[in-house]
Coordinates of C-alpha atoms in Angstrom, one line a residue:
Chain F
M1 CA -0.1 0.1 -0.1
S2 CA 1.3 3.6 -0.7
D3 CA 2.2 6.0 1.8
P4 CA -0.2 8.7 1.7
N5 CA 2.4 11.2 2.9
T6 CA 4.5 10.7 -0.3
A7 CA 1.4 11.3 -2.3
H8 CA 2.6 14.8 -3.9
D9 CA 4.0 15.5 -7.3
A10 CA 3.2 12.4 -9.0
T11 CA 2.6 11.9 -12.7
P12 CA -1.3 11.6 -13.1
P13 CA -1.5 7.8 -13.6
E14 CA 0.8 7.3 -10.6
S15 CA -1.6 9.7 -8.7
L16 CA -4.8 7.7 -9.7
A17 CA -3.1 4.3 -8.7
R18 CA -2.0 5.9 -5.4
L19 CA -5.5 6.9 -4.7
K20 CA -7.1 3.4 -5.8
S21 CA -4.7 2.0 -3.7
S22 CA -5.5 4.4 -0.6
L23 CA -9.2 3.6 -1.2
E24 CA -8.7 0.1 -0.8
S25 CA -6.7 0.5 2.2
R26 CA -9.4 2.6 3.7
L27 CA -12.1 -0.2 2.5
K28 CA -10.2 -2.8 4.6
V29 CA -10.0 -0.6 7.5
L30 CA -13.6 0.5 7.4
V31 CA -15.0 -3.1 7.4
N32 CA -12.6 -4.2 10.0
S33 CA -15.4 -5.7 12.0
G34 CA -13.8 -7.2 15.4
P35 CA -13.8 -10.8 16.7
S36 CA -17.7 -10.4 17.8
T37 CA -19.0 -10.8 14.1
P38 CA -19.3 -14.3 12.7
R39 CA -16.3 -15.3 10.8
H40 CA -18.6 -16.5 7.7
L41 CA -20.3 -13.0 7.7
R42 CA -17.1 -11.1 7.7
E43 CA -15.4 -13.3 5.0
A44 CA -18.4 -12.6 2.7
I45 CA -18.3 -9.1 3.1
R46 CA -14.4 -8.8 2.3
H47 CA -15.0 -11.4 -0.5
A48 CA -17.3 -8.8 -2.2
L49 CA -16.0 -5.5 -1.3
L50 CA -12.2 -6.4 -1.7
A51 CA -12.3 -8.1 -4.8
P52 CA -10.8 -6.4 -7.7
S53 CA -12.8 -3.5 -9.2
K54 CA -12.1 -0.2 -11.1
R55 CA -13.5 1.8 -8.0
V56 CA -14.8 4.5 -10.3
R57 CA -17.4 5.5 -7.9
P58 CA -15.3 6.4 -4.9
M59 CA -12.6 7.9 -7.4
M60 CA -15.2 10.2 -8.6
V61 CA -15.9 11.2 -5.0
H62 CA -12.1 12.0 -4.4
L63 CA -11.5 13.5 -7.5
V64 CA -14.4 16.1 -7.4
A65 CA -13.7 16.9 -3.6
A66 CA -9.9 17.0 -3.5
G67 CA -8.2 16.0 -6.8
Q68 CA -5.8 13.4 -7.1
D69 CA -2.5 15.0 -5.7
Y70 CA -2.9 14.6 -2.2
L71 CA -5.2 12.5 0.1
H72 CA -8.1 13.8 1.8
L73 CA -9.4 11.3 4.5
P74 CA -13.1 12.4 4.6
A75 CA -13.2 12.1 0.8
L76 CA -11.6 8.8 0.8
D77 CA -14.0 7.7 3.3
A78 CA -17.0 9.2 1.6
G79 CA -16.0 7.4 -1.5
C80 CA -15.8 4.1 0.4
A81 CA -19.4 4.6 1.6
V82 CA -20.2 4.9 -2.1
E83 CA -18.3 1.8 -2.9
M84 CA -19.9 -0.3 -0.2
V85 CA -23.5 0.8 -1.6
H86 CA -22.2 -0.1 -5.1
T87 CA -20.9 -3.5 -3.9
A88 CA -24.0 -4.4 -2.1
S89 CA -26.3 -3.6 -5.1
L90 CA -23.8 -6.1 -7.0
I91 CA -24.3 -8.7 -4.4
L92 CA -28.0 -8.5 -4.5
D93 CA -28.3 -8.2 -8.4
D94 CA -26.6 -11.4 -8.6
L95 CA -28.5 -13.4 -6.4
P96 CA -30.5 -16.4 -7.9
C97 CA -33.6 -14.8 -7.7
M98 CA -32.3 -11.8 -9.5
D99 CA -29.7 -12.2 -12.4
D100 CA -28.4 -15.4 -11.1
A101 CA -24.7 -14.5 -11.9
K102 CA -21.8 -17.0 -11.2
V103 CA -18.8 -14.6 -11.5
R104 CA -18.4 -11.2 -10.5
R105 CA -15.2 -8.9 -10.0
Q106 CA -13.1 -11.8 -11.3
R107 CA -14.5 -14.0 -8.3
P108 CA -17.6 -16.4 -7.8
T109 CA -20.5 -14.2 -6.6
T110 CA -20.8 -14.0 -3.0
H111 CA -23.9 -16.4 -2.9
V112 CA -22.1 -19.2 -4.8
V113 CA -19.4 -19.0 -2.2
Y114 CA -21.0 -18.2 1.2
G115 CA -24.9 -19.1 0.5
E116 CA -27.6 -17.0 -0.4
A117 CA -28.6 -16.0 3.3
T118 CA -25.1 -14.8 4.1
A119 CA -25.0 -12.8 0.8
I120 CA -27.9 -11.0 1.7
L121 CA -26.8 -10.2 5.2
A122 CA -23.5 -9.1 3.7
A123 CA -25.2 -6.7 1.4
I124 CA -27.2 -5.4 4.4
A125 CA -24.3 -4.9 6.4
L126 CA -22.5 -3.0 3.8
L127 CA -25.6 -0.7 2.9
N128 CA -25.8 -0.2 6.5
R129 CA -22.0 0.4 7.0
A130 CA -22.1 3.0 4.3
F131 CA -24.4 5.2 6.3
G132 CA -22.4 4.6 9.6
V133 CA -19.1 5.8 7.7
I134 CA -20.9 8.8 6.7
A135 CA -22.1 9.7 10.3
E136 CA -18.6 9.2 11.8
L137 CA -16.8 11.5 9.0
D138 CA -15.6 13.5 12.0
D139 CA -13.5 16.0 10.0
L140 CA -16.4 17.3 8.3
S141 CA -19.4 19.1 10.0
P142 CA -22.2 17.5 11.0
G143 CA -24.3 19.6 8.6
I144 CA -22.2 18.3 5.7
R145 CA -22.3 14.6 6.9
T146 CA -26.1 15.1 7.0
Q147 CA -26.2 16.3 3.4
L148 CA -24.2 13.2 2.3
A149 CA -26.4 10.9 3.9
E150 CA -29.3 12.5 2.3
Q151 CA -27.6 12.3 -1.1
L152 CA -26.6 8.8 -0.6
S153 CA -30.1 7.8 0.5
G154 CA -31.9 9.5 -2.6
A155 CA -29.5 7.5 -4.7
V156 CA -30.5 4.1 -3.5
G157 CA -34.1 4.2 -2.6
W158 CA -37.2 4.1 -4.7
E159 CA -36.1 7.0 -6.9
G160 CA -32.7 5.2 -7.7
L161 CA -30.9 2.1 -7.5
V162 CA -33.7 0.0 -5.9
S163 CA -36.0 1.0 -8.6
G164 CA -33.8 0.5 -11.4
Q165 CA -33.3 -3.1 -10.3
E166 CA -36.8 -3.5 -9.8
L167 CA -37.5 -2.2 -13.3
D168 CA -34.6 -4.3 -14.9
L169 CA -36.2 -7.6 -13.6
R170 CA -39.7 -7.0 -14.5
G171 CA -39.3 -5.1 -17.6
G172 CA -39.1 -1.3 -17.6
D173 CA -41.2 1.5 -19.0
G174 CA -40.9 0.5 -22.8
A175 CA -38.5 -0.5 -25.3
D176 CA -37.5 2.8 -27.0
P177 CA -34.2 4.4 -26.5
E178 CA -35.4 7.2 -24.1
A179 CA -36.9 4.4 -21.7
I180 CA -33.7 2.6 -21.7
E181 CA -31.6 5.5 -20.9
R182 CA -34.1 6.2 -18.1
L183 CA -33.4 2.7 -16.7
N184 CA -29.7 3.1 -17.3
W185 CA -30.2 6.3 -15.1
L186 CA -31.6 4.4 -12.4
K187 CA -29.2 1.5 -12.4
T188 CA -26.1 3.4 -12.9
G189 CA -26.5 7.2 -13.4
V190 CA -27.8 8.0 -9.9
L191 CA -25.0 6.6 -7.9
F192 CA -22.7 8.3 -10.5
V193 CA -24.1 11.4 -9.8
A194 CA -24.5 11.0 -6.0
A195 CA -20.8 10.2 -5.9
A196 CA -20.0 13.5 -7.9
Q197 CA -22.5 15.6 -5.8
M198 CA -21.0 14.0 -2.7
G199 CA -17.6 15.4 -3.8
A200 CA -19.1 18.7 -4.6
T201 CA -20.6 18.9 -1.2
I202 CA -17.4 18.0 0.5
R203 CA -15.5 20.6 -1.6
G204 CA -18.2 23.1 -1.0
L205 CA -18.6 24.1 -4.9
G206 CA -21.2 26.4 -5.5
P207 CA -24.4 25.7 -7.6
A208 CA -23.3 26.2 -10.9
Q209 CA -20.0 24.1 -10.6
T210 CA -22.1 21.7 -8.8
E211 CA -24.6 21.5 -11.8
A212 CA -21.6 21.2 -14.0
V213 CA -20.3 18.2 -12.1
R214 CA -23.6 16.5 -11.9
T215 CA -24.1 17.2 -15.6
F216 CA -20.4 15.3 -16.3
A217 CA -21.4 12.5 -13.9
T218 CA -24.8 11.9 -15.7
H219 CA -23.2 11.6 -19.0
L220 CA -20.5 9.4 -17.6
G221 CA -22.9 7.2 -16.0
Q222 CA -24.8 6.8 -19.3
A223 CA -21.6 6.0 -21.2
F224 CA -20.4 3.4 -18.6
Q225 CA -23.8 1.5 -18.8
T226 CA -23.9 1.3 -22.4
A227 CA -20.1 0.2 -22.4
D228 CA -21.2 -2.2 -19.7
D229 CA -24.0 -3.5 -22.1
L230 CA -21.6 -3.6 -25.3
L231 CA -19.2 -5.7 -23.0
D232 CA -22.0 -8.0 -22.2
V233 CA -22.4 -8.9 -25.7
S234 CA -18.8 -8.8 -27.1
A235 CA -16.6 -9.8 -24.4
T236 CA -15.8 -13.1 -22.7
A237 CA -16.3 -13.5 -18.9
A238 CA -12.5 -13.9 -18.3
Q239 CA -12.1 -10.4 -19.9
I240 CA -14.3 -8.6 -17.7
G241 CA -14.4 -10.6 -14.8
K242 CA -17.9 -11.4 -14.6
D243 CA -20.8 -13.3 -16.4
V244 CA -21.6 -12.1 -19.9
G245 CA -24.8 -12.6 -22.0
Q246 CA -26.8 -11.6 -18.9
D247 CA -28.8 -9.0 -20.8
R248 CA -29.9 -11.5 -23.6
D249 CA -33.5 -11.5 -22.4
K250 CA -33.4 -7.6 -21.9
T251 CA -33.6 -4.7 -23.9
T252 CA -30.7 -2.6 -23.9
I253 CA -29.3 0.0 -26.4
V254 CA -27.2 -2.5 -27.5
S255 CA -30.2 -5.1 -28.5
L256 CA -32.1 -2.2 -29.7
L257 CA -29.9 -0.4 -31.9
G258 CA -26.9 -2.4 -32.7
T259 CA -23.3 -2.2 -31.5
E260 CA -22.3 0.7 -33.9
V261 CA -25.1 2.9 -32.7
A262 CA -24.6 2.0 -29.2
R263 CA -20.9 2.8 -29.6
R264 CA -21.6 6.0 -31.0
R265 CA -23.9 7.0 -28.3
C266 CA -21.3 6.1 -25.8
R267 CA -18.7 8.4 -27.4
E268 CA -21.8 11.2 -27.5
H269 CA -22.2 10.9 -23.7
L270 CA -18.4 11.1 -23.3
E271 CA -18.2 14.4 -25.1
H272 CA -21.2 15.8 -23.4
A273 CA -19.2 14.7 -20.2
E274 CA -16.1 16.3 -21.5
R275 CA -18.0 19.7 -22.1
A276 CA -19.5 19.7 -18.7
L277 CA -16.1 18.8 -17.1
A278 CA -14.9 22.1 -18.8
Q279 CA -17.7 24.0 -17.4
S280 CA -17.2 22.5 -13.9
S281 CA -13.7 24.4 -13.6
L282 CA -12.4 21.4 -12.0
E283 CA -8.8 20.3 -12.9
P284 CA -9.8 17.9 -15.9
Q285 CA -6.8 15.9 -16.3
P286 CA -7.6 13.1 -13.5
F287 CA -10.9 12.6 -14.7
R288 CA -9.6 12.4 -18.4
T289 CA -7.0 9.6 -17.3
L290 CA -9.9 7.9 -15.4
I291 CA -12.1 8.0 -18.3
G292 CA -9.4 7.4 -20.7
R293 CA -7.9 4.1 -18.8
Y294 CA -11.7 2.6 -19.1
F295 CA -13.2 3.9 -22.2
G296 CA -10.0 4.3 -24.5
P297 CA -11.2 1.2 -26.8
L298 CA -14.7 2.7 -27.2
Q299 CA -13.2 5.9 -28.7
T300 CA -12.2 4.2 -31.7
E301 CA -14.4 2.7 -34.2
T302 CA -13.1 -0.8 -33.8
P303 CA -13.0 -1.7 -30.0
Chain S
M1 CA -56.3 8.7 12.3
S2 CA -56.1 10.9 15.3
D3 CA -55.6 14.5 15.3
P4 CA -52.2 15.3 16.7
N5 CA -53.5 19.0 18.1
T6 CA -55.8 17.1 20.3
A7 CA -53.3 14.8 22.0
H8 CA -53.3 16.4 25.5
D9 CA -54.8 15.7 28.5
A10 CA -55.9 11.8 27.3
T11 CA -55.7 9.1 30.0
P12 CA -52.9 6.7 29.4
P13 CA -54.1 4.0 27.3
E14 CA -55.8 6.5 24.9
S15 CA -52.7 8.5 24.8
L16 CA -50.8 5.3 23.8
A17 CA -53.2 4.3 21.1
R18 CA -53.2 8.1 19.7
L19 CA -49.3 7.6 19.7
K20 CA -49.4 4.5 17.8
S21 CA -51.9 5.9 15.4
S22 CA -49.6 8.9 14.9
L23 CA -46.8 6.7 14.1
E24 CA -48.6 4.9 11.4
S25 CA -49.8 8.0 9.8
R26 CA -46.2 9.2 9.7
L27 CA -45.0 5.8 8.4
K28 CA -47.5 6.3 5.4
V29 CA -46.2 9.9 4.9
L30 CA -42.5 8.8 4.9
V31 CA -42.9 6.0 2.4
N32 CA -45.1 7.9 0.3
S33 CA -42.7 7.4 -3.0
G34 CA -44.3 9.3 -5.7
P35 CA -45.3 8.0 -9.3
S36 CA -41.9 7.1 -10.5
T37 CA -41.5 4.3 -8.3
P38 CA -42.6 1.0 -9.5
R39 CA -46.0 0.0 -8.5
H40 CA -44.9 -3.6 -7.6
L41 CA -42.2 -2.3 -5.3
R42 CA -44.4 0.4 -3.7
E43 CA -47.1 -2.0 -2.8
A44 CA -44.4 -4.6 -1.3
I45 CA -42.9 -1.9 1.1
R46 CA -46.5 -0.8 2.2
H47 CA -47.5 -4.5 2.6
A48 CA -44.5 -5.1 5.2
L49 CA -44.6 -1.7 6.7
L50 CA -48.1 -1.0 7.1
A51 CA -49.4 -4.3 8.3
P52 CA -50.7 -4.6 11.8
S53 CA -47.7 -4.2 14.3
K54 CA -47.4 -3.4 18.0
R55 CA -44.9 -0.9 17.0
V56 CA -43.3 -1.3 20.2
R57 CA -39.9 -0.1 18.8
P58 CA -41.1 3.4 17.5
M59 CA -43.3 3.7 20.8
M60 CA -39.9 3.2 22.8
V61 CA -38.3 5.9 20.9
H62 CA -41.1 8.4 21.4
L63 CA -41.7 7.7 25.1
V64 CA -38.1 8.2 25.8
A65 CA -37.8 11.2 23.7
A66 CA -41.0 13.0 24.8
G67 CA -43.5 11.1 26.8
Q68 CA -46.9 10.2 25.5
D69 CA -48.9 13.4 26.2
Y70 CA -47.9 15.5 23.3
L71 CA -46.6 14.4 19.9
H72 CA -43.0 15.3 19.1
L73 CA -42.4 15.2 15.1
P74 CA -38.7 14.5 15.3
A75 CA -39.3 11.6 17.6
L76 CA -42.1 10.3 15.5
D77 CA -40.0 10.3 12.5
A78 CA -36.9 8.7 14.3
G79 CA -39.4 6.1 15.5
C80 CA -40.4 5.5 12.1
A81 CA -36.9 5.1 11.1
V82 CA -36.5 2.4 13.6
E83 CA -39.7 0.7 12.5
M84 CA -38.2 0.6 9.0
V85 CA -35.3 -1.1 10.1
H86 CA -37.2 -3.6 12.0
T87 CA -39.5 -4.3 9.0
A88 CA -36.7 -4.8 6.7
S89 CA -35.1 -7.3 9.1
L90 CA -38.6 -9.0 9.4
I91 CA -38.8 -9.2 5.5
L92 CA -35.4 -10.7 5.1
D93 CA -35.5 -13.2 8.0
D94 CA -38.9 -14.8 6.5
L95 CA -37.1 -15.3 2.9
P96 CA -36.8 -18.9 1.8
C97 CA -33.2 -18.9 2.1
M98 CA -33.6 -17.8 5.7
D99 CA -36.5 -19.0 7.9
D100 CA -39.0 -19.4 5.0
A101 CA -41.9 -18.1 6.8
K102 CA -45.4 -17.8 5.3
V103 CA -47.2 -15.3 7.6
R104 CA -46.0 -12.4 9.2
R105 CA -48.1 -9.5 11.0
Q106 CA -51.1 -11.1 10.0
R107 CA -50.4 -11.2 6.5
P108 CA -48.7 -13.5 4.0
T109 CA -45.1 -12.7 4.0
T110 CA -43.7 -10.3 1.5
H111 CA -41.8 -12.6 -0.7
V112 CA -45.0 -15.1 -0.8
V113 CA -47.0 -12.0 -2.5
Y114 CA -44.3 -10.1 -4.3
G115 CA -41.8 -12.6 -5.1
E116 CA -38.2 -12.7 -3.6
A117 CA -36.6 -10.3 -5.5
T118 CA -39.2 -7.7 -4.9
A119 CA -39.1 -8.4 -1.1
I120 CA -35.3 -8.2 -1.1
L121 CA -35.4 -4.7 -2.8
A122 CA -38.4 -3.7 -0.5
A123 CA -36.1 -4.5 2.6
I124 CA -33.1 -2.5 1.1
A125 CA -35.4 0.4 0.4
L126 CA -36.6 0.5 3.9
L127 CA -33.3 0.2 5.5
N128 CA -32.0 3.0 3.0
R129 CA -35.0 5.2 3.7
A130 CA -34.5 4.8 7.6
F131 CA -31.2 6.7 7.0
G132 CA -32.8 9.2 4.7
V133 CA -35.5 10.0 7.3
I134 CA -33.0 10.5 10.1
A135 CA -30.7 12.8 7.8
E136 CA -34.0 14.7 7.0
L137 CA -35.0 15.6 10.7
D138 CA -34.8 19.3 10.1
D139 CA -36.2 20.0 13.5
L140 CA -33.1 18.5 15.3
S141 CA -29.5 19.7 14.9
P142 CA -27.4 18.0 12.5
G143 CA -25.2 17.1 15.1
I144 CA -28.1 15.2 16.8
R145 CA -29.0 13.4 13.4
T146 CA -25.6 12.5 12.9
Q147 CA -25.5 10.8 16.5
L148 CA -28.9 9.1 15.7
A149 CA -27.6 7.7 12.2
E150 CA -24.5 6.2 14.2
Q151 CA -26.4 4.5 17.1
L152 CA -28.9 3.0 14.3
S153 CA -26.1 1.8 12.1
G154 CA -24.4 0.2 15.0
A155 CA -27.6 -1.6 16.0
V156 CA -28.1 -3.0 12.5
G157 CA -24.6 -3.9 11.4
W158 CA -22.2 -6.8 12.2
E159 CA -22.3 -6.1 15.9
G160 CA -26.2 -6.3 15.8
L161 CA -29.1 -7.8 13.7
V162 CA -27.2 -8.8 10.7
S163 CA -24.7 -10.8 13.2
G164 CA -27.7 -12.1 15.1
Q165 CA -29.5 -13.4 11.9
E166 CA -26.3 -15.0 10.9
L167 CA -25.5 -16.6 14.1
D168 CA -29.4 -17.6 14.1
L169 CA -29.1 -19.4 10.9
R170 CA -25.8 -21.0 11.4
G171 CA -26.2 -22.1 15.0
G172 CA -24.7 -19.6 17.4
D173 CA -21.9 -19.7 19.8
G174 CA -23.0 -22.5 22.0
A175 CA -26.3 -24.0 23.7
D176 CA -26.0 -22.6 27.2
P177 CA -28.4 -19.7 28.4
E178 CA -25.5 -17.0 28.2
A179 CA -24.9 -17.8 24.5
I180 CA -28.8 -17.8 23.9
E181 CA -29.1 -14.7 25.6
R182 CA -26.2 -13.2 23.6
L183 CA -28.0 -14.2 20.5
N184 CA -31.2 -12.7 21.7
W185 CA -29.2 -9.6 22.3
L186 CA -28.0 -9.3 18.8
K187 CA -31.6 -10.5 17.4
T188 CA -33.5 -8.1 19.3
G189 CA -31.8 -6.3 22.2
V190 CA -29.7 -4.0 20.1
L191 CA -32.4 -2.5 18.3
F192 CA -34.3 -2.1 21.5
V193 CA -31.6 -0.3 23.0
A194 CA -31.1 1.7 20.1
A195 CA -34.6 2.9 20.2
A196 CA -34.1 4.0 23.6
Q197 CA -30.9 5.5 23.1
M198 CA -32.2 7.4 20.2
G199 CA -35.1 8.6 22.2
A200 CA -32.6 9.6 25.1
T201 CA -30.5 11.6 22.8
I202 CA -33.5 13.4 21.2
R203 CA -34.4 14.2 24.8
G204 CA -31.0 15.2 25.5
L205 CA -30.5 12.9 28.8
G206 CA -27.3 13.2 30.8
P207 CA -25.0 10.0 30.9
A208 CA -26.6 8.4 34.4
Q209 CA -30.2 8.6 33.1
T210 CA -29.0 7.4 29.6
E211 CA -27.6 4.5 31.3
A212 CA -30.6 3.7 33.0
V213 CA -32.8 3.8 30.0
R214 CA -30.2 1.4 28.0
T215 CA -30.3 -1.2 30.9
F216 CA -34.1 -0.8 30.8
A217 CA -34.2 -1.5 27.1
T218 CA -31.7 -4.4 27.5
H219 CA -34.0 -6.1 29.8
L220 CA -37.1 -5.5 28.0
G221 CA -35.7 -6.8 24.6
Q222 CA -34.8 -10.0 26.6
A223 CA -38.1 -10.4 28.0
F224 CA -39.5 -9.7 24.4
Q225 CA -37.2 -12.2 22.7
T226 CA -38.2 -14.8 25.4
A227 CA -41.9 -14.2 25.1
D228 CA -41.7 -14.6 21.5
D229 CA -39.9 -18.0 22.0
L230 CA -42.7 -19.1 24.4
L231 CA -45.5 -17.9 21.9
D232 CA -43.4 -19.9 19.1
V233 CA -44.2 -23.2 20.9
S234 CA -47.4 -22.3 22.7
A235 CA -49.6 -20.3 20.4
T236 CA -51.3 -20.8 16.9
A237 CA -50.4 -18.9 13.7
A238 CA -53.8 -17.3 14.3
Q239 CA -53.2 -15.8 17.5
I240 CA -50.0 -14.2 16.8
G241 CA -50.4 -13.5 13.2
K242 CA -47.3 -15.1 12.2
D243 CA -45.7 -18.8 11.6
V244 CA -45.4 -20.7 14.9
G245 CA -42.7 -23.7 15.4
Q246 CA -40.3 -21.8 13.5
D247 CA -37.7 -22.3 16.2
R248 CA -38.0 -26.1 16.3
D249 CA -34.5 -26.8 15.0
K250 CA -33.1 -24.2 17.1
T251 CA -32.0 -23.8 20.7
T252 CA -34.0 -21.1 22.5
I253 CA -34.0 -20.4 26.2
V254 CA -37.5 -22.3 26.0
S255 CA -36.1 -25.6 24.2
L256 CA -33.1 -25.6 26.6
L257 CA -34.7 -24.8 30.2
G258 CA -38.6 -25.4 29.5
T259 CA -41.4 -23.0 29.5
E260 CA -41.7 -22.6 33.1
V261 CA -38.0 -21.4 33.7
A262 CA -38.2 -19.4 30.4
R263 CA -41.3 -17.8 31.8
R264 CA -39.5 -17.0 35.1
R265 CA -36.7 -15.5 33.2
C266 CA -38.9 -13.5 31.3
R267 CA -40.4 -12.1 34.7
E268 CA -37.1 -11.6 36.1
H269 CA -36.1 -9.2 32.9
L270 CA -39.4 -7.4 33.4
E271 CA -38.4 -6.8 36.9
H272 CA -34.8 -5.7 36.3
A273 CA -36.3 -3.4 33.6
E274 CA -38.8 -1.9 36.0
R275 CA -35.9 -1.1 38.5
A276 CA -33.8 0.8 35.8
L277 CA -37.0 2.6 34.6
A278 CA -37.5 3.9 38.2
Q279 CA -33.7 4.9 38.1
S280 CA -34.0 6.6 34.6
S281 CA -36.6 9.3 36.4
L282 CA -38.6 8.9 33.1
E283 CA -42.3 9.1 33.8
P284 CA -42.7 5.4 34.2
Q285 CA -46.5 5.0 33.4
P286 CA -46.7 5.0 29.7
F287 CA -44.1 2.4 29.9
R288 CA -46.0 0.1 32.3
T289 CA -48.8 0.3 30.1
L290 CA -47.0 -0.6 27.1
I291 CA -45.3 -3.4 28.9
G292 CA -48.5 -4.6 30.5
R293 CA -50.4 -4.6 27.4
Y294 CA -48.1 -7.1 25.9
F295 CA -46.7 -9.1 28.7
G296 CA -49.8 -9.3 31.1
P297 CA -50.3 -12.8 30.4
L298 CA -46.6 -13.7 31.1
Q299 CA -46.7 -12.1 34.6
T300 CA -49.1 -14.7 36.0
E301 CA -48.1 -18.3 36.3
T302 CA -50.3 -19.8 34.0
P303 CA -50.6 -17.6 30.8

C-alpha cells in the first residue's frame, strides 16, 4: 500500500493508482469488524468488497472533492461509503432470484461461495455500514455529513438503484431508447451523480459548478452503462471478470440499436461529459485519465 | 387517524393508542414514494411496513424522547426510522433462504405475495429510507441527526441485527443460556437499546439517565425475545399473526430450560427493566402500560 504522505508531485496515472490503492486500504479498515462478528459473514463482506474493481465511483468522489494530488481522508471515506453501496447492489443483483450470476469481479459471486442468506446479510451490512461511515466523518461538520447521507439515501432508494433493479427485473417502462436511458439512469447514473454530488458537497462547490459536475457524472454514467451493455455481448467472462450474456432477455441500447449505434451514443455521452467537465472548472486531467483508462477502446471505431 | 393537536390530557391507554396511530400516519407519509416508483415495489413496501404491528420500538423512541402526552414530530419520525429497519429485518428473516416463513403480521409474507426479488428490494429500500429519514430530521440539529445515524447503524450491522441473523441461521456460539441470551441480544436487544438510546439523545438526557434507559431497554428486549420464543411453542399462527414452530430446529431459552423457567426468566427481566426505569427518572406509567399490554399474560404463572 502506498504511503499517503508521499502522494505529492506524482504524474497523473501514478497519482490515480495511489488514490485507488489508498481507497482500498481504507475499505479494509472500514470493514474491520472485530472478533464478535461471525467469521463466515465477515469473510463474505470482504470477498465482495475487496475483490478487484475499478473503484470508479469512490475515485469520482475523491477527484471532485480534492483532486488526485493529495489524499483527503473524509473524501476517501465518503468514497468508500459509495463503494460499499455499489458492492451491496452487485451482491443483490447477482442473487439467484435476480440475475443469477456466477462470477463477479473475477471471483465467484458471494452467494455461490457463502450461500444466499449470508450474501444478503453481507449486502445489508455494507449498505448499513455506508451510512455509519458517513455519520462518523468527524473531520466534516455534522451539517455536511447530514447532506451526504441525504444524497446517498436518495440515490439508493425508490427513486434510484432499488427502482432500477426492480424495473430491470420486471421489464421497464418500454423499449425505446429514452426508456432504456431512464433505466440506465436508475441502475447506474444516480449513484455516479451522487458520488459527484458528494464530492462537490465536501469541496463546497457553488451551485453552477455543482450542476456542471452533476451533468458530467450523468453523461459518464450513461456512457458506463452503455459500455457495460456492449461488453455483455462482445467480451468473454474472463476478460471482464463477470458473467456475460446476462442481458440476452433484456432490451438494452445495444439490442435495440445495434453495437455501432450504441458505440456512437457512448462516445456522444463522453463528449457531453467532457464539455460539462470544462464548465465545472475542476482540473480535468485526472478525470480524463480515469475515463481514458476505461473507455479508450470505445473511442475508436473498432474496439 | 387521530389529530395530533388534540393529544393532550388523555388517559394513558388512549394516549398510547393515539401515539401508535400517529406513528402509523407518519409511516405512510414517509414511504409515500411518488409516481416514478414501480407500483409492485411500492406495494411490497407498504404491505410489509403498514401491516398490523405492536410498534413497540417506535413507541419506545417516542416515550423516551417526549413521553406520551404530546406528539413530537422528530421523535415520531426517528421512531419510524427504527420501525423501517425492524420491518426490513422481518422481510429478510422470512425469506425462503432464511426462515422460510409464510405469515407475518397477520399477512402472507412479503416474498409470498411479491416474489423474493421484490421482497429483498423492499427491505433494502426500507433500510435505506430509515437513514434518509434521520438525515432529514430538520427540527433536530445536524449533530443530533449524526448521532442518531451512528446509533442506528451500530445496531443494524455486524455487531447487531445482521450478526444475530447470521448466528441464528448457522447455529450460534453454543447452547448454554448465556450464549442464547447473547443471540437474543443481537436479534432483538440491540435494536431495543438503539431505540431507547435514540430517544435519550433526542431528549438530551445525561449519561446516568441514558445508562438507566439503556439498561431498561436491554432487559425489555430480553423479555420480548423470550416471550416470542414462548409464543413460538404455545400459540397458534392465527393468535400471533405469524408462523409458529419456526424455532423447532433452534436452541432457545424455552427449548433449553423449558417453558416454566423461560417464563420465570422473562419475569425477572421485566423486574430488572422496572428497576432501571425507576432509576431513569422518566415518567414510568406509559412504559408500564406498554409493557402490561404485551406481557400481561406472562406475569402470571399460567399465561
